[in-house]
Each structure stands twice: as structure tokens, then as C-alpha cells.
Short mmCIF file of C-alpha atoms and ligand atoms in Angstrom, two decimals:
data_model
loop_
_atom_site.label_atom_id
_atom_site.label_comp_id
_atom_site.label_asym_id
_atom_site.label_seq_id
_atom_site.Cartn_x
_atom_site.Cartn_y
_atom_site.Cartn_z
CA UNK A 5 10.56 45.53 11.77
CA UNK A 6 13.42 44.93 9.37
CA UNK A 7 14.28 41.54 7.94
CA UNK A 8 17.74 40.86 6.56
CA UNK A 9 17.94 40.46 2.78
CA UNK A 10 19.20 36.86 2.90
CA UNK A 11 16.58 35.90 5.45
CA UNK A 12 13.91 37.41 3.20
CA UNK A 13 15.28 35.43 0.22
CA UNK A 14 15.15 32.15 2.17
CA UNK A 15 11.64 32.89 3.46
CA UNK A 16 10.39 33.48 -0.08
CA UNK A 17 12.24 30.41 -1.36
CA UNK A 18 10.65 28.23 1.36
CA UNK A 19 7.24 29.73 0.62
CA UNK A 20 7.68 29.09 -3.11
CA UNK A 21 8.67 25.45 -2.44
CA UNK A 22 5.59 24.89 -0.29
CA UNK A 23 3.43 26.43 -3.03
CA UNK A 24 5.03 24.12 -5.63
CA UNK A 25 4.44 21.04 -3.44
CA UNK A 26 0.80 21.91 -2.79
CA UNK A 27 0.38 22.64 -6.50
CA UNK A 28 1.84 19.26 -7.52
CA UNK A 29 -0.41 17.42 -5.05
CA UNK A 30 -3.48 19.37 -6.22
CA UNK A 31 -2.80 18.89 -9.93
CA UNK A 32 -1.97 15.17 -9.71
CA UNK A 33 -4.94 14.40 -7.46
CA UNK A 34 -7.31 16.33 -9.74
CA UNK A 35 -5.98 15.30 -13.16
CA UNK A 36 -4.47 11.87 -12.59
CA UNK A 37 -6.72 10.64 -9.78
CA UNK A 38 -3.68 10.02 -7.59
CA UNK A 39 -4.88 9.35 -4.08
CA UNK A 40 -3.75 7.50 -0.99
CA UNK A 41 -4.37 3.76 -1.41
CA UNK A 42 -6.17 3.35 1.89
CA UNK A 43 -9.76 3.86 2.90
CA UNK A 44 -11.37 3.35 -0.48
CA UNK A 45 -14.03 1.10 0.96
CA UNK A 46 -15.03 -0.34 4.28
CA UNK A 47 -15.53 -3.91 5.45
CA UNK A 48 -16.68 -5.36 8.77
CA UNK A 49 -13.49 -6.75 10.35
CA UNK A 50 -15.49 -9.00 12.71
CA UNK A 51 -17.30 -10.68 9.80
CA UNK A 52 -14.35 -11.48 7.51
CA UNK A 53 -14.96 -15.22 7.98
CA UNK A 54 -18.29 -14.89 6.15
CA UNK A 55 -17.28 -12.14 3.72
CA UNK A 56 -17.72 -12.98 0.03
CA UNK A 57 -14.22 -11.82 -0.91
CA UNK A 58 -12.13 -12.09 2.24
CA UNK A 59 -13.40 -15.37 3.74
CA UNK A 60 -11.20 -17.23 1.25
CA UNK A 61 -8.70 -14.61 0.09
CA UNK A 62 -7.21 -15.71 -3.22
CA UNK A 63 -5.73 -14.70 -6.55
CA UNK A 64 -8.38 -14.17 -9.25
CA UNK A 65 -7.53 -13.72 -12.91
CA UNK A 66 -9.68 -11.47 -15.10
CA UNK A 67 -10.45 -12.32 -18.75
CA UNK A 68 -7.93 -9.67 -19.89
CA UNK A 69 -5.12 -11.35 -17.92
CA UNK A 70 -5.01 -8.80 -15.13
CA UNK A 71 -5.14 -10.17 -11.63
CA UNK A 72 -6.91 -9.23 -8.40
CA UNK A 73 -5.32 -10.49 -5.20
CA UNK A 74 -7.43 -10.35 -2.05
CA UNK A 75 -5.22 -10.42 1.03
CA UNK A 76 -6.10 -10.72 4.69
CA UNK A 77 -3.36 -9.76 7.12
CA UNK A 78 -3.72 -11.22 10.59
CA UNK A 79 -1.37 -11.85 13.48
CA UNK A 80 1.11 -13.02 12.17
CA UNK A 81 0.39 -14.22 8.65
CA UNK A 82 -0.71 -13.02 5.27
CA UNK A 83 -3.39 -15.06 3.51
CA UNK A 84 -2.93 -16.35 0.84
CA UNK A 85 0.73 -17.24 1.08
CA UNK A 86 2.56 -17.63 -1.22
CA UNK A 87 0.88 -15.35 -3.76
CA UNK A 88 1.47 -16.33 -7.38
CA UNK A 89 1.05 -13.57 -9.94
CA UNK A 90 1.87 -13.29 -13.66
CA UNK A 91 4.74 -11.20 -14.98
CA UNK A 92 3.89 -8.12 -17.06
CA UNK A 93 0.20 -7.94 -16.08
CA UNK A 94 -1.45 -5.42 -13.77
CA UNK A 95 -1.87 -6.93 -10.32
CA UNK A 96 -4.41 -5.24 -8.05
CA UNK A 97 -3.93 -5.95 -4.37
CA UNK A 98 -6.92 -5.54 -2.07
CA UNK A 99 -5.85 -5.71 1.57
CA UNK A 100 -7.64 -5.75 4.83
CA UNK A 101 -6.89 -6.83 8.36
CA UNK A 102 -8.81 -9.03 10.72
CA UNK A 103 -7.28 -7.70 13.92
CA UNK A 104 -4.80 -4.82 14.16
CA UNK A 105 -3.01 -2.58 11.69
CA UNK A 106 -0.44 -4.43 9.62
CA UNK A 107 1.91 -3.34 6.88
CA UNK A 108 2.19 -4.90 3.44
CA UNK A 109 5.48 -4.06 1.81
CA UNK A 110 6.63 -5.92 -1.27
CA UNK A 111 10.37 -5.76 -0.72
CA UNK A 112 12.34 -4.53 -3.72
CA UNK A 113 9.38 -2.66 -5.23
CA UNK A 114 7.51 0.52 -4.37
CA UNK A 115 4.39 -1.48 -3.46
CA UNK A 116 3.66 -0.63 0.13
CA UNK A 117 0.35 -0.17 1.93
CA UNK A 118 -1.24 -0.53 5.32
CA UNK A 119 -3.82 -3.21 6.10
CA UNK A 120 -6.26 -1.47 8.40
CA UNK A 121 -9.11 -3.34 10.12
CA UNK A 122 -12.42 -2.11 8.75
CA UNK A 123 -10.97 -0.78 5.51
CA UNK A 124 -9.87 -2.14 2.17
CA UNK A 125 -6.56 -0.78 0.89
CA UNK A 126 -6.16 -1.14 -2.84
CA UNK A 127 -3.27 -0.54 -5.20
CA UNK A 128 -2.16 -1.88 -8.55
CA UNK A 129 1.36 -2.84 -9.52
CA UNK A 130 2.87 -4.56 -12.57
CA UNK A 131 5.81 -6.86 -11.98
CA UNK A 132 8.18 -6.49 -14.93
CA UNK A 133 10.50 -9.41 -14.21
CA UNK A 134 9.85 -12.92 -12.90
CA UNK A 135 11.18 -13.81 -9.48
CA UNK A 136 10.30 -13.92 -5.84
CA UNK A 137 9.59 -11.03 -3.53
CA UNK A 138 9.39 -10.98 0.22
CA UNK A 139 6.30 -9.42 1.76
CA UNK A 140 7.14 -7.76 5.04
CA UNK A 141 4.81 -6.41 7.66
CA UNK A 142 6.22 -2.98 8.38
CA UNK A 143 3.76 -1.88 11.06
CA UNK A 144 4.46 -3.19 14.54
CA UNK A 145 1.56 -5.55 15.21
CA UNK A 146 2.54 -7.64 18.23
CA UNK A 147 5.11 -9.97 19.73
CA UNK A 148 5.75 -12.01 16.57
CA UNK A 149 5.70 -9.03 14.22
CA UNK A 150 9.27 -9.72 13.13
CA UNK A 151 8.15 -13.17 11.87
CA UNK A 152 5.26 -11.79 9.82
CA UNK A 153 6.41 -12.30 6.27
CA UNK A 154 4.94 -13.68 3.07
CA UNK A 155 6.10 -14.42 -0.43
CA UNK A 156 5.10 -13.27 -3.90
CA UNK A 157 6.11 -15.49 -6.79
CA UNK A 158 6.11 -13.70 -10.15
CA UNK A 159 6.15 -16.03 -13.14
CU1 CU B 2 3.62 -6.62 11.91
#
């Protein structure tokens, strides 16, 4: 079987790109602990009402000024809402859902995660400027999905 020269060049180029991508993923996950934000820990979605953290989801400030925000996404609200966080401090969001899969996208930033029933999704973001951000659910979750929004106030 003979393969044209240009076809061979493109096949090797595509193979090299795939190797580079796999290499980047392997190196960053091994050296920088980069991993998907979801599925770090589990939680019983039927017992959120009596859960120590998620029964009253709230913003908690650590002694060093960093903040942990526990968020429950449910049809068709985010709790707490609005979420007030400080500017310039690391804000760790811990999300879960009490019913179906929801999205949690902080519009205008790269903060974006899924709230999956049974799991806690966690990510940390630092807001560099004060202001307000819309939180949008970006996973279709039911009839009022388009109304499922929240607000983050950075100050
Ligand atoms: Cu939704």
C-alpha cells in the first residue's frame, strides 16, 4: 500500500498533535495536580436537609481571609443567593445538587462547574475586581431552567 507524501505528512502531524495534547494533560495532572473539579467527594443528596455543611449553605471566612462558599443548586434556585465574597482573596466554591444536574457558571469569568446530585464539585477562584456577576445554570434542568440564576457580589 502506498500513501501519498502529503497525506503521510498530515498523518504524522495529527499524530504528533495528539501526543502533545496527551503529554500536556499527563504532565499538568501529575505535576500541578490539575484535575476535573467534579467528583472529589460524595454526599447523600436525599439527606442534604440534615447535612452539616449543606443544610444551611453559606459563605464562611477562614482566619487567613480566604472564603469557602457552600452552594446547593436545586430547581430552580441557588442557595445562598446573593453570594457575597471579598475581592482579591481565594474563594473556594463547594457545589452540590439536591435534585438533578445543574450548571454553575459565573458569567464573565472562567469559573464553571456542574452541580451533580451525590457529589461535591469544588473549585477555587480569586475575583480581582469588585462588582457583580451573574450565576447562570448552564445545564438544562427543567421547565424553569431559563430562570435559574443567582448573583455574586464581589466587594
Ligand atoms: Cu438549569
